[in-house]
Amino acid sequence: MNKKLAAALSGGAVMVVALSGCTSATKESGPDPKLVAWAKSVCDAVPAQDAKIKAANAQIAKTATDGNLPPKTVRDTYAQAFQDMSDGYKAIAAAIGGAGAPPGVDDGAKRQQDAVKNLNGLSASYAGLKKQVDGLDTKNQGKFAKGLHDVADQTKQIGEQNNSGTEALKRLEQGEVQQAIAQQASCKVSASAPPSAPATAG
């Protein structure tokens, strides 16, 4: 069950990479300097949170491969990982929200608001999973296993949220926003590191 849970969660880092991965589109004249400044304020917040989310995914995968860990250790590890994911997405949402709408971009305010809404929704979902894991009965192996199964089921819904969030970020990054992000060294550093490899179930 731990491996299935890890597999369900393995896509958690995808959204951050989606934000930082658009570094190919550039043009000679370059985007508006105000938009470049906007992109910098967003990108500067990405690497630390990206690392936090990837580390949480890696910790889940590592825990899933160790069948000798006591239930309390498994519970505490997953709880911390969910908390880190929640904090990471919340911080990125705050960075995008605090930056305001991308200057000079058609429909930029709506695209920005959609991205923030999706990221905050993911943060809340992972916070809910953390609370759910905190309540697992570690003294009863049967109840603990069932509880993990329920958590794994919840992650499927979060996976759908993750897909929606990725699409919202892609919409935000279209056009000159993409070009402005491409100029940011902090986003390029984050984009160069691939997301955590999915853990295999079985």
Coordinates of C-alpha atoms in Angstrom, one line a residue:
M1 CA 0.0 0.0 0.0
N2 CA 2.8 2.4 0.7
K3 CA 4.1 1.9 -2.8
K4 CA 0.7 2.6 -4.3
L5 CA 0.5 5.8 -2.2
A6 CA 3.9 6.9 -3.4
A7 CA 3.0 6.2 -7.0
A8 CA -0.2 8.3 -6.6
L9 CA 1.8 11.2 -5.2
S10 CA 4.8 11.1 -7.6
G11 CA 3.5 13.8 -9.8
G12 CA 3.5 16.4 -7.1
A13 CA 6.5 18.3 -8.5
V14 CA 5.1 18.7 -12.0
M15 CA 3.3 22.0 -11.4
V16 CA 6.4 23.8 -10.3
V17 CA 8.4 22.5 -13.2
A18 CA 5.6 23.7 -15.5
L19 CA 6.1 27.2 -14.2
S20 CA 9.8 27.1 -14.6
G21 CA 10.2 25.0 -17.7
C22 CA 9.3 27.4 -20.5
T23 CA 12.7 28.7 -21.4
S24 CA 12.9 28.1 -25.1
A25 CA 10.9 31.0 -26.6
T26 CA 12.8 34.2 -27.0
K27 CA 12.7 37.1 -29.5
E28 CA 15.4 39.6 -30.4
S29 CA 13.6 42.7 -29.1
G30 CA 12.7 41.0 -25.8
P31 CA 9.6 41.4 -23.7
D32 CA 8.5 44.6 -21.9
P33 CA 11.0 45.4 -19.0
K34 CA 8.0 45.7 -16.6
L35 CA 7.0 42.1 -17.6
V36 CA 10.6 41.0 -17.1
A37 CA 10.6 42.5 -13.5
W38 CA 7.2 40.7 -12.9
A39 CA 8.7 37.4 -14.0
K40 CA 11.7 37.9 -11.8
S41 CA 9.5 38.4 -8.7
V42 CA 7.7 35.2 -9.5
C43 CA 10.8 33.1 -10.5
D44 CA 12.9 34.1 -7.5
A45 CA 10.3 32.3 -5.3
V46 CA 10.3 29.1 -7.4
P47 CA 13.6 27.2 -6.7
A48 CA 13.3 26.9 -2.9
Q49 CA 9.7 25.7 -3.1
D50 CA 10.4 23.5 -6.1
A51 CA 13.2 21.8 -4.1
K52 CA 10.9 21.4 -1.1
I53 CA 8.1 19.7 -3.1
K54 CA 10.6 17.4 -4.9
A55 CA 12.2 16.5 -1.6
A56 CA 8.8 15.6 -0.2
N57 CA 8.1 13.4 -3.2
A58 CA 11.5 11.7 -2.8
Q59 CA 10.9 11.1 0.9
I60 CA 7.6 9.4 0.2
A61 CA 9.2 7.2 -2.5
K62 CA 12.0 6.3 -0.1
T63 CA 9.6 5.4 2.7
A64 CA 7.5 3.3 0.3
T65 CA 10.5 1.1 -0.5
D66 CA 11.3 0.3 3.2
G67 CA 8.9 -2.3 4.4
N68 CA 10.5 -2.5 7.9
L69 CA 9.5 1.0 9.0
P70 CA 7.1 1.1 12.0
P71 CA 3.7 2.6 11.3
K72 CA 4.4 5.7 13.4
T73 CA 7.5 6.5 11.3
V74 CA 5.5 6.0 8.0
R75 CA 2.7 8.2 9.3
D76 CA 5.1 11.0 10.5
T77 CA 7.0 10.9 7.2
Y78 CA 3.9 11.2 5.1
A79 CA 2.5 13.9 7.3
Q80 CA 5.7 16.0 7.0
A81 CA 5.8 15.4 3.2
F82 CA 2.2 16.6 2.8
Q83 CA 2.9 19.6 4.9
D84 CA 5.9 20.5 2.8
M85 CA 3.9 20.2 -0.4
S86 CA 1.1 22.3 1.1
D87 CA 3.6 25.0 2.1
G88 CA 5.4 24.9 -1.2
Y89 CA 2.3 25.4 -3.3
K90 CA 1.0 28.1 -1.0
A91 CA 4.3 30.0 -1.2
I92 CA 4.3 29.9 -5.0
A93 CA 0.7 31.0 -5.0
A94 CA 1.7 33.9 -2.8
A95 CA 4.5 34.9 -5.1
I96 CA 2.3 34.9 -8.2
G97 CA -0.5 36.7 -6.3
G98 CA 1.9 39.3 -4.8
A99 CA 3.4 40.0 -8.2
G100 CA 0.0 41.1 -9.5
A101 CA -1.2 40.7 -13.0
P102 CA 1.5 40.4 -15.7
P103 CA 1.9 43.9 -17.2
G104 CA 0.7 44.5 -20.7
V105 CA -0.8 41.0 -21.1
D106 CA -4.2 40.5 -22.5
D107 CA -6.4 38.8 -19.9
G108 CA -3.4 38.7 -17.7
A109 CA -5.3 39.4 -14.4
K110 CA -7.7 36.4 -15.0
R111 CA -4.9 34.1 -16.0
Q112 CA -2.9 35.1 -12.9
Q113 CA -6.0 34.7 -10.6
D114 CA -6.7 31.3 -12.0
A115 CA -3.2 30.1 -11.4
V116 CA -3.3 31.4 -7.8
K117 CA -6.6 29.8 -7.2
N118 CA -5.4 26.4 -8.4
L119 CA -2.2 26.6 -6.4
N120 CA -4.0 27.6 -3.2
G121 CA -6.5 24.8 -3.8
L122 CA -3.6 22.3 -4.1
S123 CA -2.1 23.7 -0.9
A124 CA -5.4 23.2 0.9
S125 CA -5.8 19.7 -0.4
Y126 CA -2.3 18.6 0.8
A127 CA -3.0 20.3 4.2
G128 CA -6.2 18.2 4.4
L129 CA -4.2 15.0 3.6
K130 CA -1.7 15.9 6.3
K131 CA -4.5 16.2 8.8
Q132 CA -5.9 12.9 7.6
V133 CA -2.6 11.1 8.0
D134 CA -2.1 12.6 11.4
G135 CA -5.3 10.8 12.5
L136 CA -4.2 7.3 11.3
D137 CA -4.2 4.6 14.0
T138 CA -0.6 3.4 14.1
K139 CA -1.3 0.8 16.9
N140 CA -3.7 -1.3 14.7
Q141 CA -2.0 -2.6 11.5
G142 CA -5.3 -3.3 9.8
K143 CA -6.8 0.1 10.5
F144 CA -3.5 1.7 9.5
A145 CA -3.5 -0.1 6.2
K146 CA -7.1 0.9 5.5
G147 CA -6.3 4.5 6.4
L148 CA -3.4 4.6 4.0
H149 CA -5.7 3.2 1.3
D150 CA -8.2 6.0 1.9
V151 CA -5.3 8.5 1.7
A152 CA -4.3 7.0 -1.7
D153 CA -7.8 7.4 -2.9
Q154 CA -7.7 11.1 -2.0
T155 CA -4.6 11.6 -4.0
K156 CA -6.3 10.6 -7.2
Q157 CA -8.6 13.6 -6.8
I158 CA -5.5 15.8 -6.1
G159 CA -4.0 14.4 -9.3
E160 CA -6.9 16.0 -11.2
Q161 CA -6.3 19.2 -9.3
N162 CA -2.7 19.1 -10.3
N163 CA -3.6 18.7 -14.0
S164 CA -5.9 21.7 -13.7
G165 CA -3.3 23.7 -12.0
T166 CA -0.7 22.9 -14.7
E167 CA -3.1 24.0 -17.4
A168 CA -3.7 27.3 -15.5
L169 CA 0.0 27.9 -15.3
K170 CA 0.5 27.2 -19.0
R171 CA -2.2 29.7 -19.8
L172 CA -0.4 32.3 -17.6
E173 CA 2.9 31.6 -19.3
Q174 CA 1.7 32.2 -22.9
G175 CA 3.2 34.8 -25.2
E176 CA 5.5 37.4 -23.8
V177 CA 5.1 36.0 -20.3
Q178 CA 6.9 32.9 -21.5
Q179 CA 9.7 35.0 -23.0
A180 CA 10.1 37.0 -19.8
I181 CA 10.3 33.8 -17.7
A182 CA 12.9 32.5 -20.1
Q183 CA 15.2 35.3 -19.1
Q184 CA 15.2 34.5 -15.4
A185 CA 18.2 32.6 -14.2
S186 CA 16.2 31.3 -11.2
C187 CA 13.6 29.7 -13.3
K188 CA 16.2 28.2 -15.6
V189 CA 18.0 26.6 -12.6
S190 CA 14.7 25.1 -11.4
A191 CA 13.8 23.9 -14.9
S192 CA 17.1 22.1 -15.4
A193 CA 16.3 19.7 -12.5
P194 CA 13.8 17.1 -13.5
P195 CA 10.9 16.2 -11.2
S196 CA 11.1 13.2 -8.9
A197 CA 10.9 9.9 -10.7
P198 CA 7.6 8.2 -10.2
A199 CA 7.7 5.4 -7.7
T200 CA 6.3 2.2 -9.1
A201 CA 3.5 0.4 -7.4
G202 CA 3.6 -3.3 -6.8

